[in-house]
Short mmCIF file of C-alpha atoms in Angstrom, two decimals:
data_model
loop_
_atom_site.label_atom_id
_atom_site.label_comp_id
_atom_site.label_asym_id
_atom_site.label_seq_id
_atom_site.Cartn_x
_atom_site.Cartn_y
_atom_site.Cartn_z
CA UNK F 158 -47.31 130.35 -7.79
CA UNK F 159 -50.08 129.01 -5.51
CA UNK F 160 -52.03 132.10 -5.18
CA UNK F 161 -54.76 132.81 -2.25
CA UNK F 162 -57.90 134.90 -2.71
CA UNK F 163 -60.04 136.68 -0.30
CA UNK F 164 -64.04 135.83 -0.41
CA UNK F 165 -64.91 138.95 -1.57
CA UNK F 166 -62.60 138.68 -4.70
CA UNK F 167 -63.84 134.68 -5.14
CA UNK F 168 -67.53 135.75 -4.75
CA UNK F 169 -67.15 138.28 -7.98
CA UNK F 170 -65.59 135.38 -9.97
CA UNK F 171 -68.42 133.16 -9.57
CA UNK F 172 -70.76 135.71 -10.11
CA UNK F 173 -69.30 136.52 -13.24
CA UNK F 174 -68.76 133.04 -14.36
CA UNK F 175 -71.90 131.99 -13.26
CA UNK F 176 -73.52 134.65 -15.98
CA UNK F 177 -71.98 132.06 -18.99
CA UNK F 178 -72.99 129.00 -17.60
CA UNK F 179 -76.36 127.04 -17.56
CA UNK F 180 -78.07 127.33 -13.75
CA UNK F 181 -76.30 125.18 -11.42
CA UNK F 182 -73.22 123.97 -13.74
CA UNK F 183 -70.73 125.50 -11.09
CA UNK F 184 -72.29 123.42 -8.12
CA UNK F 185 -72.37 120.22 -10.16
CA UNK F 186 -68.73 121.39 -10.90
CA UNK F 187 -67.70 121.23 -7.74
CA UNK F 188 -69.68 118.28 -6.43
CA UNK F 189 -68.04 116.53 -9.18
CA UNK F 190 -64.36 117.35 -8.08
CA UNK F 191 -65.27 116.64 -4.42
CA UNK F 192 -67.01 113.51 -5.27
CA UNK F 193 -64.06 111.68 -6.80
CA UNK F 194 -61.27 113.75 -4.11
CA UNK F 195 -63.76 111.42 -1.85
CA UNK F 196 -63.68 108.33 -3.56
CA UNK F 197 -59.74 108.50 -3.57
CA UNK F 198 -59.68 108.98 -0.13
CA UNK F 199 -61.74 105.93 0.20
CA UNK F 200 -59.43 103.85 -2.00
CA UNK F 201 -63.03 102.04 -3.05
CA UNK F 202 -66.45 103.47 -3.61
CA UNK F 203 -69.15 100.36 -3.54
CA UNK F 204 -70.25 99.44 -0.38
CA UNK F 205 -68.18 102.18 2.09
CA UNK F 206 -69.94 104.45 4.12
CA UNK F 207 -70.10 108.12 3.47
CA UNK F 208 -71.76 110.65 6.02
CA UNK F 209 -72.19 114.47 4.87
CA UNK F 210 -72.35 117.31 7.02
CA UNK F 211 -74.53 119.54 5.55
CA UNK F 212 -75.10 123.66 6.44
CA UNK F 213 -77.53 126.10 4.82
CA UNK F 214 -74.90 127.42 2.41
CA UNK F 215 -73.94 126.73 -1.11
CA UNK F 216 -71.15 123.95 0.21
CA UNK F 217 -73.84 122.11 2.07
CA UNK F 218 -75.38 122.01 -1.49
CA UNK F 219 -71.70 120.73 -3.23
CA UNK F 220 -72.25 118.11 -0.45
CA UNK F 221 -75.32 116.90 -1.09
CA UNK F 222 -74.28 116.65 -4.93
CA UNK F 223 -70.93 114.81 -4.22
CA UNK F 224 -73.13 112.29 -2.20
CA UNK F 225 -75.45 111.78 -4.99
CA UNK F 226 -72.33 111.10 -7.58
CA UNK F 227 -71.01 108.82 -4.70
CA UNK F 228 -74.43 106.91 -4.17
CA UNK F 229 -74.53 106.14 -7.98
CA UNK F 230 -70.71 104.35 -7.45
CA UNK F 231 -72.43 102.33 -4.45
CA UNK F 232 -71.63 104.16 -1.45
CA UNK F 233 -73.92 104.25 1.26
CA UNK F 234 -74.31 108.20 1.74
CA UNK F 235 -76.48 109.16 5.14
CA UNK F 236 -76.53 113.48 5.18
CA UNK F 237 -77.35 115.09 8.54
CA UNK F 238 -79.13 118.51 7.77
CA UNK F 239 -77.94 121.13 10.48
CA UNK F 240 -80.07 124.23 9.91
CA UNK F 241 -83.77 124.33 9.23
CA UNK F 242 -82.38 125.55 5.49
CA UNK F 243 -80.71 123.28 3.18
CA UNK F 244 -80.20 122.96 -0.21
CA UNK F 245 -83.90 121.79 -1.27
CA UNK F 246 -82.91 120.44 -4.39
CA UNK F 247 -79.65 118.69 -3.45
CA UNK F 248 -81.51 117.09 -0.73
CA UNK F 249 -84.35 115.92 -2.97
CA UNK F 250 -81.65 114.57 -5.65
CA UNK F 251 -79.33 112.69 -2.81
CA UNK F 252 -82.88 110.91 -2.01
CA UNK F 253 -84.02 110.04 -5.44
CA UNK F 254 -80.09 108.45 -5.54
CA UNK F 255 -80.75 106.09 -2.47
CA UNK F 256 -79.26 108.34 -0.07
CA UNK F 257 -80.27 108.80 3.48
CA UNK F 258 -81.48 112.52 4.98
CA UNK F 259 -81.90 113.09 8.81
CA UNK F 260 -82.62 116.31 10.28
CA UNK F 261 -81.32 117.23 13.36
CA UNK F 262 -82.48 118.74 15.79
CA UNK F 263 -81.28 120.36 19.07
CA UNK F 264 -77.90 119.91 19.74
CA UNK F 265 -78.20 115.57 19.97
CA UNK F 266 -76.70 114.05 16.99
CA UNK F 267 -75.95 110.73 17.43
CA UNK F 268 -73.88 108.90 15.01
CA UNK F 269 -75.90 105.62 15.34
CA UNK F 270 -75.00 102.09 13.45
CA UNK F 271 -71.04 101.82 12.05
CA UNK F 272 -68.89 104.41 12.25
CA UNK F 273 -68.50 106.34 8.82
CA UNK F 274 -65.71 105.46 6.86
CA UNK F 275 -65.72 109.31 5.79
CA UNK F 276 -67.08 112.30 6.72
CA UNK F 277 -67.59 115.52 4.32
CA UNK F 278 -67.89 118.88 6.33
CA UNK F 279 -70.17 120.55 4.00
CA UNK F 280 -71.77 123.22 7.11
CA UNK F 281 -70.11 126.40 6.98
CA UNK F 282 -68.90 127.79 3.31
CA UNK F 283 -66.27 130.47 2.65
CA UNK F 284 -68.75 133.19 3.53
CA UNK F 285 -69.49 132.10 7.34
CA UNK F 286 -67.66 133.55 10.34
CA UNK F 287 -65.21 131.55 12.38
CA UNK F 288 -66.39 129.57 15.22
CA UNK F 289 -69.40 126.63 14.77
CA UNK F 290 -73.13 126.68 16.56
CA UNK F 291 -73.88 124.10 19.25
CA UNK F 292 -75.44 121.53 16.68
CA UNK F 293 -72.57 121.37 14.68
CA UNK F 294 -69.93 120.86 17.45
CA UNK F 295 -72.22 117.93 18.81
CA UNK F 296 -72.39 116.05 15.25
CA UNK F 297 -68.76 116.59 15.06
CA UNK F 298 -68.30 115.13 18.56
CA UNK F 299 -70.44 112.27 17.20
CA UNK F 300 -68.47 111.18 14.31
CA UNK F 301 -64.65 112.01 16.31
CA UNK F 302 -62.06 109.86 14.95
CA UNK F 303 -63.63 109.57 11.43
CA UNK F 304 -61.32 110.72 8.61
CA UNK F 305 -62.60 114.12 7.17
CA UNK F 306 -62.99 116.00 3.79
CA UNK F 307 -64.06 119.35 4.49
CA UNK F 308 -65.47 121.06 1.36
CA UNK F 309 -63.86 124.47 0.46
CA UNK F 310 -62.53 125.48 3.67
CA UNK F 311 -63.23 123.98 7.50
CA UNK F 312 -65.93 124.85 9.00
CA UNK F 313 -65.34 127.35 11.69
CA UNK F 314 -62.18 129.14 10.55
CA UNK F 315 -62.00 132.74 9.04
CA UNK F 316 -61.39 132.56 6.03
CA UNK F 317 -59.69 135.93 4.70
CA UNK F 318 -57.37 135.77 7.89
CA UNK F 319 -56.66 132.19 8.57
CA UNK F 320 -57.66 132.95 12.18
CA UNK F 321 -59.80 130.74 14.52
CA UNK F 322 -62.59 131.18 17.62
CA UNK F 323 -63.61 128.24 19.54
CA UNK F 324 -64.76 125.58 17.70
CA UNK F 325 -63.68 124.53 14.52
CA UNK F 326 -63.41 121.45 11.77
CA UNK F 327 -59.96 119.55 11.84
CA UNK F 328 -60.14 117.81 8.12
CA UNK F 329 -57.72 115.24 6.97
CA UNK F 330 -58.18 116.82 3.34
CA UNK F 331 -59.82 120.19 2.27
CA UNK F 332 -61.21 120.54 -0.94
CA UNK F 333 -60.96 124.04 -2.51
CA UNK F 334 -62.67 125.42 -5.52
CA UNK F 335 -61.23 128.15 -8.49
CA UNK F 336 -58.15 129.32 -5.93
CA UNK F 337 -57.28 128.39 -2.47
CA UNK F 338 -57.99 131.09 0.03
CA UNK F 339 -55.90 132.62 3.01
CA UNK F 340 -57.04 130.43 5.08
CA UNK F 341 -55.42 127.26 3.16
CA UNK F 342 -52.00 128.96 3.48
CA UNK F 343 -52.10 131.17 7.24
CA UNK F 344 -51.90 129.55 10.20
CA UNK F 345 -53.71 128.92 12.57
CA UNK F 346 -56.34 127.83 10.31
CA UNK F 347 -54.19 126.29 7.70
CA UNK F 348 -53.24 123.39 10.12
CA UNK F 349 -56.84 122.69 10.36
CA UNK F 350 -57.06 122.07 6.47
CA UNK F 351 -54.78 118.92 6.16
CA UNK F 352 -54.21 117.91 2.68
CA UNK F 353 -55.20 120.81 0.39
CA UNK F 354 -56.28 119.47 -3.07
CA UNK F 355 -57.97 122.61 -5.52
CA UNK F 356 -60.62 121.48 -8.31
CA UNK F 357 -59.99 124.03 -11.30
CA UNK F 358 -64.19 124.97 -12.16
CA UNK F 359 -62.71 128.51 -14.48
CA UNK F 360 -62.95 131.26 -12.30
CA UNK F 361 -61.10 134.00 -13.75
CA UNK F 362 -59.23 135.75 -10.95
CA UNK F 363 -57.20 138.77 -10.23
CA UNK F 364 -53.69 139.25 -8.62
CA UNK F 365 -53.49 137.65 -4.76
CA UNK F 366 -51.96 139.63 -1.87
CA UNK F 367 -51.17 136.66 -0.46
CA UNK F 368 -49.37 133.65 -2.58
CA UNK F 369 -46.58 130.48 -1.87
CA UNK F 370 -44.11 129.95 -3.70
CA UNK F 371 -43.70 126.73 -5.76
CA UNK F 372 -40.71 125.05 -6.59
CA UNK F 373 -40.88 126.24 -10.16
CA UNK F 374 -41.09 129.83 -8.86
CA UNK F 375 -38.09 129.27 -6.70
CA UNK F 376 -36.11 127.80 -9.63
CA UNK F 377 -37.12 131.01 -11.46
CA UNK F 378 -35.56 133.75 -8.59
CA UNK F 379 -32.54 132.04 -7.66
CA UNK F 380 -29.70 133.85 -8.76
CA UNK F 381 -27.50 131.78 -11.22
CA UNK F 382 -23.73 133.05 -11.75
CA UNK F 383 -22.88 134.11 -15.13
CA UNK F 384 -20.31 132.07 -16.97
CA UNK F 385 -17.56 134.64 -16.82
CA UNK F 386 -18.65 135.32 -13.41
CA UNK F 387 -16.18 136.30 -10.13
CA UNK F 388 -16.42 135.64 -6.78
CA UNK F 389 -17.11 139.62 -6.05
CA UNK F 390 -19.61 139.80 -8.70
CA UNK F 391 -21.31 137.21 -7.73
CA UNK F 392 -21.91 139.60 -4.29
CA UNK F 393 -20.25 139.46 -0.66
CA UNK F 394 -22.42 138.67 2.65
CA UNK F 395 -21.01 140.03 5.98
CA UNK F 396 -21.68 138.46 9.00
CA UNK F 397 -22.04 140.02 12.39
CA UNK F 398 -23.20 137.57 14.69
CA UNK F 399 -22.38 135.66 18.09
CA UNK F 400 -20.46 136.17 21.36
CA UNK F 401 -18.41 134.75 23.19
CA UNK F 402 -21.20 133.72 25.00
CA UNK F 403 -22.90 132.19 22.23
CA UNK F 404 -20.18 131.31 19.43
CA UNK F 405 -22.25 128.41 17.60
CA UNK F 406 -24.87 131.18 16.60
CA UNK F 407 -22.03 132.64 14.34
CA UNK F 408 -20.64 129.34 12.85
CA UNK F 409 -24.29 128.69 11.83
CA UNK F 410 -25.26 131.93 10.27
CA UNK F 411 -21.74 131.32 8.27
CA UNK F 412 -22.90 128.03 7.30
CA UNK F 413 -26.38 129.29 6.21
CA UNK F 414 -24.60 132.19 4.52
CA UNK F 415 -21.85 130.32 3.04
CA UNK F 416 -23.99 127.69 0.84
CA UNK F 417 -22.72 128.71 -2.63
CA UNK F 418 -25.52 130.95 -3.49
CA UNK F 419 -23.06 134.24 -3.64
CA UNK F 420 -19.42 134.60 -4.21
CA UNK F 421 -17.76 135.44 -0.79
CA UNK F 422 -18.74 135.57 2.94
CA UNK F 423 -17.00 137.81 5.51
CA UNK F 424 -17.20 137.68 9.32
CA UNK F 425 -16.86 140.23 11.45
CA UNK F 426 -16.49 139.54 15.55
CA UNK F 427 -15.87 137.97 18.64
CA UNK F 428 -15.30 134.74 17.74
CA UNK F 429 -13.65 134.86 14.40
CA UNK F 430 -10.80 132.12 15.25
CA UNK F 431 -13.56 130.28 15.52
CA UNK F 432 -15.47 130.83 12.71
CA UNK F 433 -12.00 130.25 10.59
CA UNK F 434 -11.15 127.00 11.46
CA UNK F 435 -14.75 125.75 10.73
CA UNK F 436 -14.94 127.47 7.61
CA UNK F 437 -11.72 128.24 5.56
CA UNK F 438 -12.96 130.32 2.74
CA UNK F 439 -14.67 133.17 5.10
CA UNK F 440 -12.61 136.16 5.32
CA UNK F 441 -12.76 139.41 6.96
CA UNK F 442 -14.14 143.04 7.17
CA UNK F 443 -14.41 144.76 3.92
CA UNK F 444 -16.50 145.78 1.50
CA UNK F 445 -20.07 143.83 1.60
CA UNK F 446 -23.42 143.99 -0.34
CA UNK F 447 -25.56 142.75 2.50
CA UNK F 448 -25.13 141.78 5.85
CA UNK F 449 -26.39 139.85 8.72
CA UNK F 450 -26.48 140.87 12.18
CA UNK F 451 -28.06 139.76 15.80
CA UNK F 452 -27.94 136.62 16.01
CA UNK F 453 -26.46 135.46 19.30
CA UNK F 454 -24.82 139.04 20.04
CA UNK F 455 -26.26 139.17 23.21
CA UNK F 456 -25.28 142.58 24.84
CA UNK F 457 -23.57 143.62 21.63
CA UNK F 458 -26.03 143.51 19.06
CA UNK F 459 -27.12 146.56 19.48
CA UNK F 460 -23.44 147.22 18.17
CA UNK F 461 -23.27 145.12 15.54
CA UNK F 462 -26.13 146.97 13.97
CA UNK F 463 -25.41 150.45 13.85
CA UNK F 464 -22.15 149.58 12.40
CA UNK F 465 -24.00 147.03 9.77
CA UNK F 466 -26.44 150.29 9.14
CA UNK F 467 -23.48 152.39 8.19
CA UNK F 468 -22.41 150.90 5.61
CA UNK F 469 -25.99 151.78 3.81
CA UNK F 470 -26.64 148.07 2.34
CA UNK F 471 -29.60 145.93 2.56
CA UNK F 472 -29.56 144.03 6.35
CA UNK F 473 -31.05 140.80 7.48
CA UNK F 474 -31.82 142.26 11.12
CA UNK F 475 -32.24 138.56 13.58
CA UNK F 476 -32.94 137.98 17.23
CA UNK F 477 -31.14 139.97 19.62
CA UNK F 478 -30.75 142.67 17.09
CA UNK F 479 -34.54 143.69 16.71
CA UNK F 480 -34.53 144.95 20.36
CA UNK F 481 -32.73 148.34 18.79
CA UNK F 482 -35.33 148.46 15.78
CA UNK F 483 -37.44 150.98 17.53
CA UNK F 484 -38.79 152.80 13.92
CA UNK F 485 -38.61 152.53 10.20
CA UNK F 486 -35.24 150.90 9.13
CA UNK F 487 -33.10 153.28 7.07
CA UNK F 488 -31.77 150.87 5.14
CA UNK F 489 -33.61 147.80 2.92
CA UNK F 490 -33.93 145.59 5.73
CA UNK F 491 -36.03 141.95 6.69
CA UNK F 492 -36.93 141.13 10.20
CA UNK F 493 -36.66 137.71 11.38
CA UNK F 494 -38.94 137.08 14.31
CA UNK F 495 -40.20 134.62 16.59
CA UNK F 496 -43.81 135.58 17.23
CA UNK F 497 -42.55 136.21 21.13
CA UNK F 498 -39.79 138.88 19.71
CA UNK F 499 -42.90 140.17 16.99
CA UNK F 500 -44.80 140.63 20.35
CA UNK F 501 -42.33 142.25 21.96
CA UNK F 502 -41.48 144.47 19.16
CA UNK F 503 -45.03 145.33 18.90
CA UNK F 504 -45.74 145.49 22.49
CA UNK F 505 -48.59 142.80 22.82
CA UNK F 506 -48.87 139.41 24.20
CA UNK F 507 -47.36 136.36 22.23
CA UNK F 508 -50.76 134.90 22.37
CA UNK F 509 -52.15 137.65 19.92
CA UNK F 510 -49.06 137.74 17.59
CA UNK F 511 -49.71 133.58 17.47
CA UNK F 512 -53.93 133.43 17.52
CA UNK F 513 -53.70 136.34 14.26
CA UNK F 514 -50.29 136.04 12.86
CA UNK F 515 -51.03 137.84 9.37
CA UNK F 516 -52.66 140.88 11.01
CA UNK F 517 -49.51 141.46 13.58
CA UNK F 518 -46.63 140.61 10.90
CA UNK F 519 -48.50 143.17 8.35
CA UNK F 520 -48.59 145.66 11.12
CA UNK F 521 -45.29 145.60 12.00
CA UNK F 522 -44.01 145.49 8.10
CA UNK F 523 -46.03 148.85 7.77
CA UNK F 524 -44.36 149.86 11.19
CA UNK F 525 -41.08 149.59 10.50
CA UNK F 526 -40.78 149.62 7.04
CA UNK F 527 -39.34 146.28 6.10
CA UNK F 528 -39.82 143.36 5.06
CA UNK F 529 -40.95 141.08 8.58
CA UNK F 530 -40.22 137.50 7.79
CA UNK F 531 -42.53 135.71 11.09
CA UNK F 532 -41.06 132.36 11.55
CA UNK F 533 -44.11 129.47 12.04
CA UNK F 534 -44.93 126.06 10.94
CA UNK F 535 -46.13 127.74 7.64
CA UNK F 536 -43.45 131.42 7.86
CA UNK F 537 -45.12 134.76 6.42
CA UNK F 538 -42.99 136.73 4.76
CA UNK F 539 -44.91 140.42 4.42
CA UNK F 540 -43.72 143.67 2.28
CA UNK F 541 -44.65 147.08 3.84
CA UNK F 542 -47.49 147.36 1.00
CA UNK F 543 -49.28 144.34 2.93
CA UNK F 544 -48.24 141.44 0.33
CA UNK F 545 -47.42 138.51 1.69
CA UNK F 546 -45.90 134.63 0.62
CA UNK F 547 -46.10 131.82 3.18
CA UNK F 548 -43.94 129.31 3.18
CA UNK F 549 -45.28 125.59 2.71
CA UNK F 550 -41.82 123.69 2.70
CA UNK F 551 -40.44 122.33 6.13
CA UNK F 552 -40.57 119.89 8.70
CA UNK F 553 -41.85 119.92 12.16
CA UNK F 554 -38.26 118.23 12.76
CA UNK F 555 -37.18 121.49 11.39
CA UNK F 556 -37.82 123.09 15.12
CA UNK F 557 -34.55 122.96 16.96
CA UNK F 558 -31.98 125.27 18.44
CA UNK F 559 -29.98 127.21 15.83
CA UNK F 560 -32.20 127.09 12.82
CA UNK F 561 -33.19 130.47 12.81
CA UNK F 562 -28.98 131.52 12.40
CA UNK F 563 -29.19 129.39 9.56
CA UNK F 564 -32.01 130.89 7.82
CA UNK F 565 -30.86 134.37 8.36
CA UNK F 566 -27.56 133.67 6.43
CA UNK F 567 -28.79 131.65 3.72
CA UNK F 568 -30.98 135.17 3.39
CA UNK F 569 -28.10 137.16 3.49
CA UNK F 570 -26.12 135.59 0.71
CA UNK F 571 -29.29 135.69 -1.34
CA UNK F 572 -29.45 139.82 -0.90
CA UNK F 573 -26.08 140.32 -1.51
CA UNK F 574 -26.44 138.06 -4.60
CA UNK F 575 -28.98 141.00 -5.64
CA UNK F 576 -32.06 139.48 -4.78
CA UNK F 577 -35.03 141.86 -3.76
CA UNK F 578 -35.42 141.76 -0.27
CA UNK F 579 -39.08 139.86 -0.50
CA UNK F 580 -37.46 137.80 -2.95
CA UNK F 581 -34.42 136.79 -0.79
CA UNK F 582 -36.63 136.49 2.27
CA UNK F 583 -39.54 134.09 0.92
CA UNK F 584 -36.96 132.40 -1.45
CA UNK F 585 -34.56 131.28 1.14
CA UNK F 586 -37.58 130.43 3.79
CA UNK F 587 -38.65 128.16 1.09
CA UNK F 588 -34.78 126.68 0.34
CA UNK F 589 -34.83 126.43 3.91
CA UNK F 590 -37.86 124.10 4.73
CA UNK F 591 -36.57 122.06 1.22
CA UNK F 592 -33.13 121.52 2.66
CA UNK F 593 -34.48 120.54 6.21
CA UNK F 594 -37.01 118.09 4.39
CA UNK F 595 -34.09 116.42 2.65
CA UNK F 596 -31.48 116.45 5.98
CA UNK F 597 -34.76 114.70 7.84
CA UNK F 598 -35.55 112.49 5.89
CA UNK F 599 -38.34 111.51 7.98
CA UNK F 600 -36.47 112.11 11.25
CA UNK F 601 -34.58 114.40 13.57
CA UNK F 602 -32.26 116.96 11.52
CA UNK F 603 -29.88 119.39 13.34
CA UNK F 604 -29.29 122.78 12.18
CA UNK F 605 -26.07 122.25 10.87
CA UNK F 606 -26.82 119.03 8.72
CA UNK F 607 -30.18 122.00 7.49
CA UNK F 608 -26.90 124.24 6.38
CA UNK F 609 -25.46 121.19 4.29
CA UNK F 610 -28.23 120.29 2.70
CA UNK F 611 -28.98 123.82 1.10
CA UNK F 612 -26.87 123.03 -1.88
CA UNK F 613 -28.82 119.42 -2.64
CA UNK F 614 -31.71 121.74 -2.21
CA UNK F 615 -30.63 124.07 -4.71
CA UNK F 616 -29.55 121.00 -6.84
CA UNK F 617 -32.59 119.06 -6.89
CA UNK F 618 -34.59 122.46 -7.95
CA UNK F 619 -32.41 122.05 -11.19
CA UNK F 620 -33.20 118.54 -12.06
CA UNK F 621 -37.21 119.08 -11.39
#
C-alpha cells in the first residue's frame, strides 16, 4: 500500500526520530537520497550543470546538501538563495565544495551563462502554504524549460489537500522523504509532481487516511473462486442500464460486469435483445447480490433505481441515476461521478468540485452515506468516515465515451462477488486503469477493447 501522510503526522515522526539520531543525520539523509535521484536524472554527474532553488526552510537546506554531494562527483552546482534566511550551514558547506551562492534580490533573477541541465526546487517545504512569492515565480520564469527535481513536494501546492493557488512548481520528478504526502497522490497538485520517487530515512508512521493501492494489494482483495465453487456462489450482478436512446451504455456496463470476476450477470431493460446477442451468457431478472443502475437510462433511471433499492443489496448508483440520490442511500451503495454530476449533486460549480476534489468527494461521502468514487486522472474513492484510496493506474487514452459504463460493471461484479464496497470500488478503479494501460498500449483504446482487457489485467496480477 502506498500510504500518504498529512504534515502534521510527518512533522511528529521526525521529531521523534530526530531524538535518536546525531544533529543533522536526517538532513544529510535526505540530501543523500536527493543527491543521487539527481545524478540519475542526469544520466552523468562530472561536468553537468546543476542549479538549486533554495527557500528558508529545511528543504532549501536538503538542497544545499544534495549540491554539495553533487559538487564532490564534478557537477557544477550554482544555488540562488530566495529569502534573506537560508540554511547558514548548508550554504557555507556547498561553498567550501566549489559551489556557487547568489542572492537574489527583488524579483530579477536572471538565469545568466548555459542553461542548467537541472534544476532542484528546494524553496517551499511541506510546511509552506500553496501559492509562491514574486521572487520565486521570476527565478522559475528564468530557468523555464529546464528539467526539474523538486525536493519533497512542489513548491506552491498544499500539501495536506493536494490543492493549488496561483503559482506553483511543475517538476519532472519529486523527491519525497519517510512517506509521500496527499499531495503526491490528489490532484490537482499531484500532476504537478511528475515522477514520484520516496527515499526511506526511518520515520516511524501511523495509519494514512489517504493510501493507493499497489498491485500487490490488488492481488490480495480480488476475490478468487473456490475449487468446488458454482456459478451462484461465486455471486450474481444485475444490470439496469440504457435506453433505447442510448443502448451501447448497457452492452458496456455488461461487458465491464461480465469479465469473469463473479459467477453470473443478469440484465434487466429496454434493450435486452440487444444485450443477448452481444453477450450469450447474460440472463434475466432474478435473484442478484448487487446491482448496477443509471447508466444511460435517461428519463428512466430514476426507475431503474427504486426498483434496484428494493431488492435491499449493495448498488453501484452511475450517471443519470444520481439525479434521484437526494439523501443518505438506504442501501450499501458507491457513487460514480463526474466532478460536473459531484457539483451538481452538491449544488456548487464544477470549478470547485475540480480546483479541491478531496474536500467535495469527502463531503458528499459524509452526505449521502456511501461510498463516492470521483472519476479524475488520478479517481478518489472516499468512505463516509473520510478515508480515501486514489487511483494511480490509467491512461490519459483512457478518456473516451463509454468508459465510465465499463467501470461501473466491472464494480458491480466485484460487490456481488462479496467485496466491501470500498474494496470493490478502489479495486476495480485500479483493474480499470491496468486493463486500459494494456488495451493502449501506448495509443488510443476504446471502451470496449478496456472491457476485454480486464481479464489480462486480472491475469498479469497473478504472474507478478
Amino acid at each position: 500500500m502506498r500510504s500518504a501522510h498529512t504534515v502534521e503526522q510527518v512533522r511528529a515522526a521526525e521529531a521523534e526520530l530526530m531524538t535518536r539520531l546525531p544533529e543533522g543525520a536526517l538532513m544529510q539523509r535526505a540530501a543523500a537520497g536527493l543527491a543521487y535521484a539527481v545524478i540519475d536524472l542526469l544520466g552523468e554527474a562530472y561536468g553537468r550543470r546543476v542549479l538549486l532553488l533554495v527557500g528558508s526552510g529545511d528543504n532549501g537546506g536538503d538542497a544545499l546538501y544534495a549540491g554539495v554531494l553533487l559538487a564532490r562527483r564534478g557537477v557544477q552546482v550554482e544555488a540562488w538563495l530566495l529569502s534573506d534566511r537560508a540554511h547558514e550551514a548548508g550554504v557555507a558547506a556547498l561553498t567550501g565544495a566549489g559551489g556557487r551562492v547568489v542572492r537574489i534580490t527583488g524579483a530579477d533573477s536572471q538565469s545568466g551563462g548555459r542553461r542548467p541541465d537541472v534544476v532542484v526546487d528546494g524553496i517551499v517545504g511541506i510546511g509552506g502554504r500553496a501559492g509562491l512569492r514574486p521572487e520565486a515565480e521570476a527565478a522559475l520564469e528564468a530557468v523555464r524549460g529546464a528539467p526539474t527535481v523538486a525536493v519533497d513536494v512542489p513548491s506552491g501546492v498544499d500539501v495536506d489537500t493536494g490543492e493549488v493557488a496561483g503559482a506553483h512548481v511543475r517538476a519532472d520528478v519529486t523527491i519525497t522523504f519517510g512517506t509521500h504526502k496527499v499531495a503526491h497522490l490528489v490532484d490537482p497538485a499531484a500532476s504537478a509532481c511528475g515522477v514520484v520517487h520516496l527515499v526511506d530515512i526511518g520515520l516511524d508512521l501511523p495509519d494514512a487516511t489517504v493510501e493507493a493501492l499497489q498491485p500487490e494489494d490488488v492481488a490480495a482483495l480480488l476475490p478468487r473462486p473456490d475449487p468446488d465453487a458454482q456459478k451462484y456462489a461465486r455471486g450474481v450482478v444485475g444490470i439496469r442500464a440504457g435506453s433505447a436512446q442510448y443502448p451501447g451504455a448497457a452492452l458496456l456496463s455488461v461487458a465491464g460486469a461480465n469479465s469473469g470476476l463473479c459467477g453470473m450477470v443478469r440484465y434487466v431493460g429496454d434493450v435486452a435483445d440487444q444485450v443477448r446477442a452481444t453477450h450469450p451468457e447474460v440472463v434475466g431478472a432474478g435473484r442478484v447480490q448487487a446491482w448496477v443502475v443509471g447508466s444511460g437510462g435517461g428519463n428512466g433511471a430514476a426507475d431503474q433505481l427504486t426498483e434496484a433499492l428494493q431488492d435491499r443489496v449493495p448498488t453501484v448508483i452511475d450517471a443519470d441515476a444520481l439525479r434521484s440520490v437526494v439523501g443518505p442511500v438506504p442501501v450499501p451503495a458507491i457513487l460514480t461521478p463526474h466532478a460536473g454530476e459531484l457539483a451538481a449533486m452538491l449544488r456548487v460549480e464544477r470549478g470547485e468540485v475540480e480546483n479541491r476534489p478531496l474536500e467535495h468527494a469527502r463531503r458528499a461521502a459524509a452526505t449521502y452515506g456511501a461510498v463516492v468514487l470521483l472519476k479524475g486522472r488520478h479517481t478518489l474513492v472516499v468512505e463516509p468516515d473520510g478515508r480515501v484510496r486514489a487511483t494511480t493506474t490509467g491512461t490519459p487514452w483512457l478518456a473516451t465515451a463509454g468508459a465510465g459504463d465499463v467501470l461501473g460493471g466491472l464494480i458491480g461484479a466485484l460487490l456481488a462477488a462479496g467485496l466491501e464496497p470500498y474494496d470493490a470500488a478502489s479495486v476495480g478503479s485500479w483493474l480499470h486503469g491496468a486493463a486500459a494501460t494494456l488495451a493502449s498500449a501506448g495509443g488510443p483504446v476504446t471502451a470496449s477493447q478496456v472491457a476485454a482487457s480486464i481479464p489480462a489485467a486480472v491475469r498479469a496480477l497473478a504472474e507478478a
